[in-house]
Short mmCIF file of C-alpha atoms and ligand atoms in Angstrom, two decimals:
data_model
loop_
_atom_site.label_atom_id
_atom_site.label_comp_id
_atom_site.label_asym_id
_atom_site.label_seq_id
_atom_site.Cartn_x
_atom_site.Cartn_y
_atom_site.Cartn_z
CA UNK X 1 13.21 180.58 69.23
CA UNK X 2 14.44 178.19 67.08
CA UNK X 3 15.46 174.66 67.35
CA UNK X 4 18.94 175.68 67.13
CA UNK X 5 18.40 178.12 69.97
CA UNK X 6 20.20 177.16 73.21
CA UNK X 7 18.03 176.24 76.21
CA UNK X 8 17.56 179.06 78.16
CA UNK X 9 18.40 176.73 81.82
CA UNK X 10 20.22 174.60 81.87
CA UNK X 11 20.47 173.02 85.70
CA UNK X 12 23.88 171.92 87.26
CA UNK X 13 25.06 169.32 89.81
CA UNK X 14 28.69 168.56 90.56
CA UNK X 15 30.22 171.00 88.04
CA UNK X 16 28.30 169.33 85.23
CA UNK X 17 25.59 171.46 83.39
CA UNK X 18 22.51 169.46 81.62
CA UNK X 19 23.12 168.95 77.73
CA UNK X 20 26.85 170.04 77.92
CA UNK X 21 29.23 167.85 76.81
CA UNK X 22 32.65 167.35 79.12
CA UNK X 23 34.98 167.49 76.28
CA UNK X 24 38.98 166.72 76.31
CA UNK X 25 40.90 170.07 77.53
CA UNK X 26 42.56 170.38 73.66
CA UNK X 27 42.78 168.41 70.72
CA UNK X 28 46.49 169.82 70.17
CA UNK X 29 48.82 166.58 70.52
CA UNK X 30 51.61 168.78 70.58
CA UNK X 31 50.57 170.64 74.04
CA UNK X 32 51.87 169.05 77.05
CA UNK X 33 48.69 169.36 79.49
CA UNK X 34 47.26 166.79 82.35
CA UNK X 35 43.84 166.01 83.84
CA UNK X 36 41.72 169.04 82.39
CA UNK X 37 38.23 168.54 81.06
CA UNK X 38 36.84 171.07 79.74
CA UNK X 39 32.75 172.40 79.06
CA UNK X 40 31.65 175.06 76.63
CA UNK X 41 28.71 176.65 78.84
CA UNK X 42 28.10 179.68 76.79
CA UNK X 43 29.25 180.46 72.60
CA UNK X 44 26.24 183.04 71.65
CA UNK X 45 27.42 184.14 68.56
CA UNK X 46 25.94 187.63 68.93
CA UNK X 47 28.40 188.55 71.75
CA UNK X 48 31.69 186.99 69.65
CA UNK X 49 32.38 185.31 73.00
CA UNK X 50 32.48 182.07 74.21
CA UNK X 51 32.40 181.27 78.60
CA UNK X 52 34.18 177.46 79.45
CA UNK X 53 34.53 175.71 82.20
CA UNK X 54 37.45 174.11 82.96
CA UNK X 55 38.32 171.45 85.62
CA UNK X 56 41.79 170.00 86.67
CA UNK X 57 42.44 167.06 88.79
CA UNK X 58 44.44 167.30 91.83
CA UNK X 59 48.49 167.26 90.30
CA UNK X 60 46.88 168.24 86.41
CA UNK X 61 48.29 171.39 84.54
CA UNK X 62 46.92 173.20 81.70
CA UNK X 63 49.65 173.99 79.24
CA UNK X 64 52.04 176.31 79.07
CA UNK X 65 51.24 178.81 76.76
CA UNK X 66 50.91 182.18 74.78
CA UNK X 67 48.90 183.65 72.55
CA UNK X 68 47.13 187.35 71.20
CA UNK X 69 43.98 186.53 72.54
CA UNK X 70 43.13 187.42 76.20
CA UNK X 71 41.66 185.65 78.75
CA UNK X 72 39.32 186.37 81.85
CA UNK X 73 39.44 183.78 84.15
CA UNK X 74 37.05 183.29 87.64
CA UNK X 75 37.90 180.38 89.94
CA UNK X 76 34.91 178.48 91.08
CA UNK X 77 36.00 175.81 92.80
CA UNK X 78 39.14 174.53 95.01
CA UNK X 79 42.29 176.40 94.42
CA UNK X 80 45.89 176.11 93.41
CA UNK X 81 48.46 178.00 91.79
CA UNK X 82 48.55 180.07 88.53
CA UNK X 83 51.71 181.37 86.24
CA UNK X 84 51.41 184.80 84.70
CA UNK X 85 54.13 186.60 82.74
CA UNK X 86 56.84 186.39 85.67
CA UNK X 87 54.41 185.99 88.68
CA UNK X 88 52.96 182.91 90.39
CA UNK X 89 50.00 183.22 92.58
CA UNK X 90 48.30 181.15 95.14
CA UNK X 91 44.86 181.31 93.98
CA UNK X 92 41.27 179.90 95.42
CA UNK X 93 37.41 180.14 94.94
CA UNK X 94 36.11 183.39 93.75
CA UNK X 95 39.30 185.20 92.34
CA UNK X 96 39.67 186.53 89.46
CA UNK X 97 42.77 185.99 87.41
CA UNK X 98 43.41 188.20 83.63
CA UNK X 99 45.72 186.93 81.35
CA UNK X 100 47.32 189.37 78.99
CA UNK X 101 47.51 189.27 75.07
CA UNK X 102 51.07 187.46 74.18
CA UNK X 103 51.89 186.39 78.50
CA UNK X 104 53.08 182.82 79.44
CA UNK X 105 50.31 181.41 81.76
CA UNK X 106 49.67 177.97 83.00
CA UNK X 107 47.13 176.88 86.24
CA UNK X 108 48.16 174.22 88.48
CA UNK X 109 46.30 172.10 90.73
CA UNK X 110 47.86 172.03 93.76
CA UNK X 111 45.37 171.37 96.67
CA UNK X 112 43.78 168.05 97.66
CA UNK X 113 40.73 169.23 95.45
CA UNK X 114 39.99 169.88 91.88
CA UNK X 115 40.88 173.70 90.62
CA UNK X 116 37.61 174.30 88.54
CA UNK X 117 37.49 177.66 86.93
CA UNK X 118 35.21 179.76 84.00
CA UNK X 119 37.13 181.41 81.41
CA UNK X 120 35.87 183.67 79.04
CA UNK X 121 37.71 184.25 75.81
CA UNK X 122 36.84 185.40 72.17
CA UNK X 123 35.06 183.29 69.72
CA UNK X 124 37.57 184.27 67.20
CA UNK X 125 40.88 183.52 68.70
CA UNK X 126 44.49 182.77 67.59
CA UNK X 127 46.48 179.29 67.97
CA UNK X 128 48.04 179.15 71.17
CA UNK X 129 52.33 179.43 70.78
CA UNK X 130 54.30 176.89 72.84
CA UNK X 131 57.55 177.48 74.61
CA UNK X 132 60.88 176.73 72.76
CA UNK X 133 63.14 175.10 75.51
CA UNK X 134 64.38 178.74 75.21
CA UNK X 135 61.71 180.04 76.26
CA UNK X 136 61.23 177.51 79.19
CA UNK X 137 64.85 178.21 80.33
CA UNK X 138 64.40 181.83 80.31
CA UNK X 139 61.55 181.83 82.37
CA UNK X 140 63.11 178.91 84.62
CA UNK X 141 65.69 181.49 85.75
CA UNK X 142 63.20 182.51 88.43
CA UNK X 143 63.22 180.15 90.98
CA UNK X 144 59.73 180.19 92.19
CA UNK X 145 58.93 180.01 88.70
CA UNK X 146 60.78 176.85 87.93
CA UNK X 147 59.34 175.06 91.05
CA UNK X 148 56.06 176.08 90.12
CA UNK X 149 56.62 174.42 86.16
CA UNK X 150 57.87 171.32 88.23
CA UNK X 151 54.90 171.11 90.35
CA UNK X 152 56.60 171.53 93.08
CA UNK X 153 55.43 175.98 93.30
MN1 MN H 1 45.53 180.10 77.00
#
């Protein structure tokens, strides 16, 4: 053990973890996004994988995006609605939600209560791709789609 070495507990209260920073959701001005923090719980370099905690405030959005990477996603707390490729779910605590390589996906808090969720993802990972309004069209042609990107589901 090192000084570099992560502690090995860390406690928790309220969806904050001792010694983790509650960082801004993205530094990518471009990215349209609202009320998301976001915490870096685990990024041990020997598994190439990093585990984050996300949080969105009742009406906040991540953005809508694509990329090759994959993600793995496990909703701790409240619940909401998610965007995958062509299908929006209702989702709450304890599912489990995979996102494709190269799939549109946004998550949506809808409820009274803040959507928290863990997402694990590769350490090594490409730069997310944004819609064209093209792209947002396209997928707008569903309806439940485009009431979900409107907030509305
Ligand atoms: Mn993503």
């Amino acid at each position: 053990m090192t000084a570099a070495d992560p502690p090995v507990h860390r406690k928790a209260k309220s969806y904050r973890w001792d010694g983790v920073e509650v960082l801004p959701y993205k530094e990518d001005a471009r990215a349209l996004f609202k009320s998301i923090t976001r915490q870096v719980l685990f990024a041990d370099p020997a598994q190439e994988s990093e585990l984050r905690y996300f949080e969105v405030a009742p009406g906040g959005f991540s953005t809508l995006e694509r990329h090759e990477h994959t993600h793995n996603v496990l909703i701790l707390r409240g619940s909401g609605h998610c965007l995958v490729g062509h299908e929006v779910r209702e989702i709450a605590t304890n599912d489990l939600i995979a996102v494709p390589a190269m799939t549109w996906h946004q998550f949506r808090a809808t409820g009274q209560e803040p959507l928290g969720f863990l997402c694990m993802v590769n350490a090594t990972r490409d730069k997310p791709q944004l819609p064209t309004p093209d792209d947002v069209a396209g997928l707008e042609r569903d309806k439940r789609i485009a009431d979900f990107l409107r907030g509305s589901r």
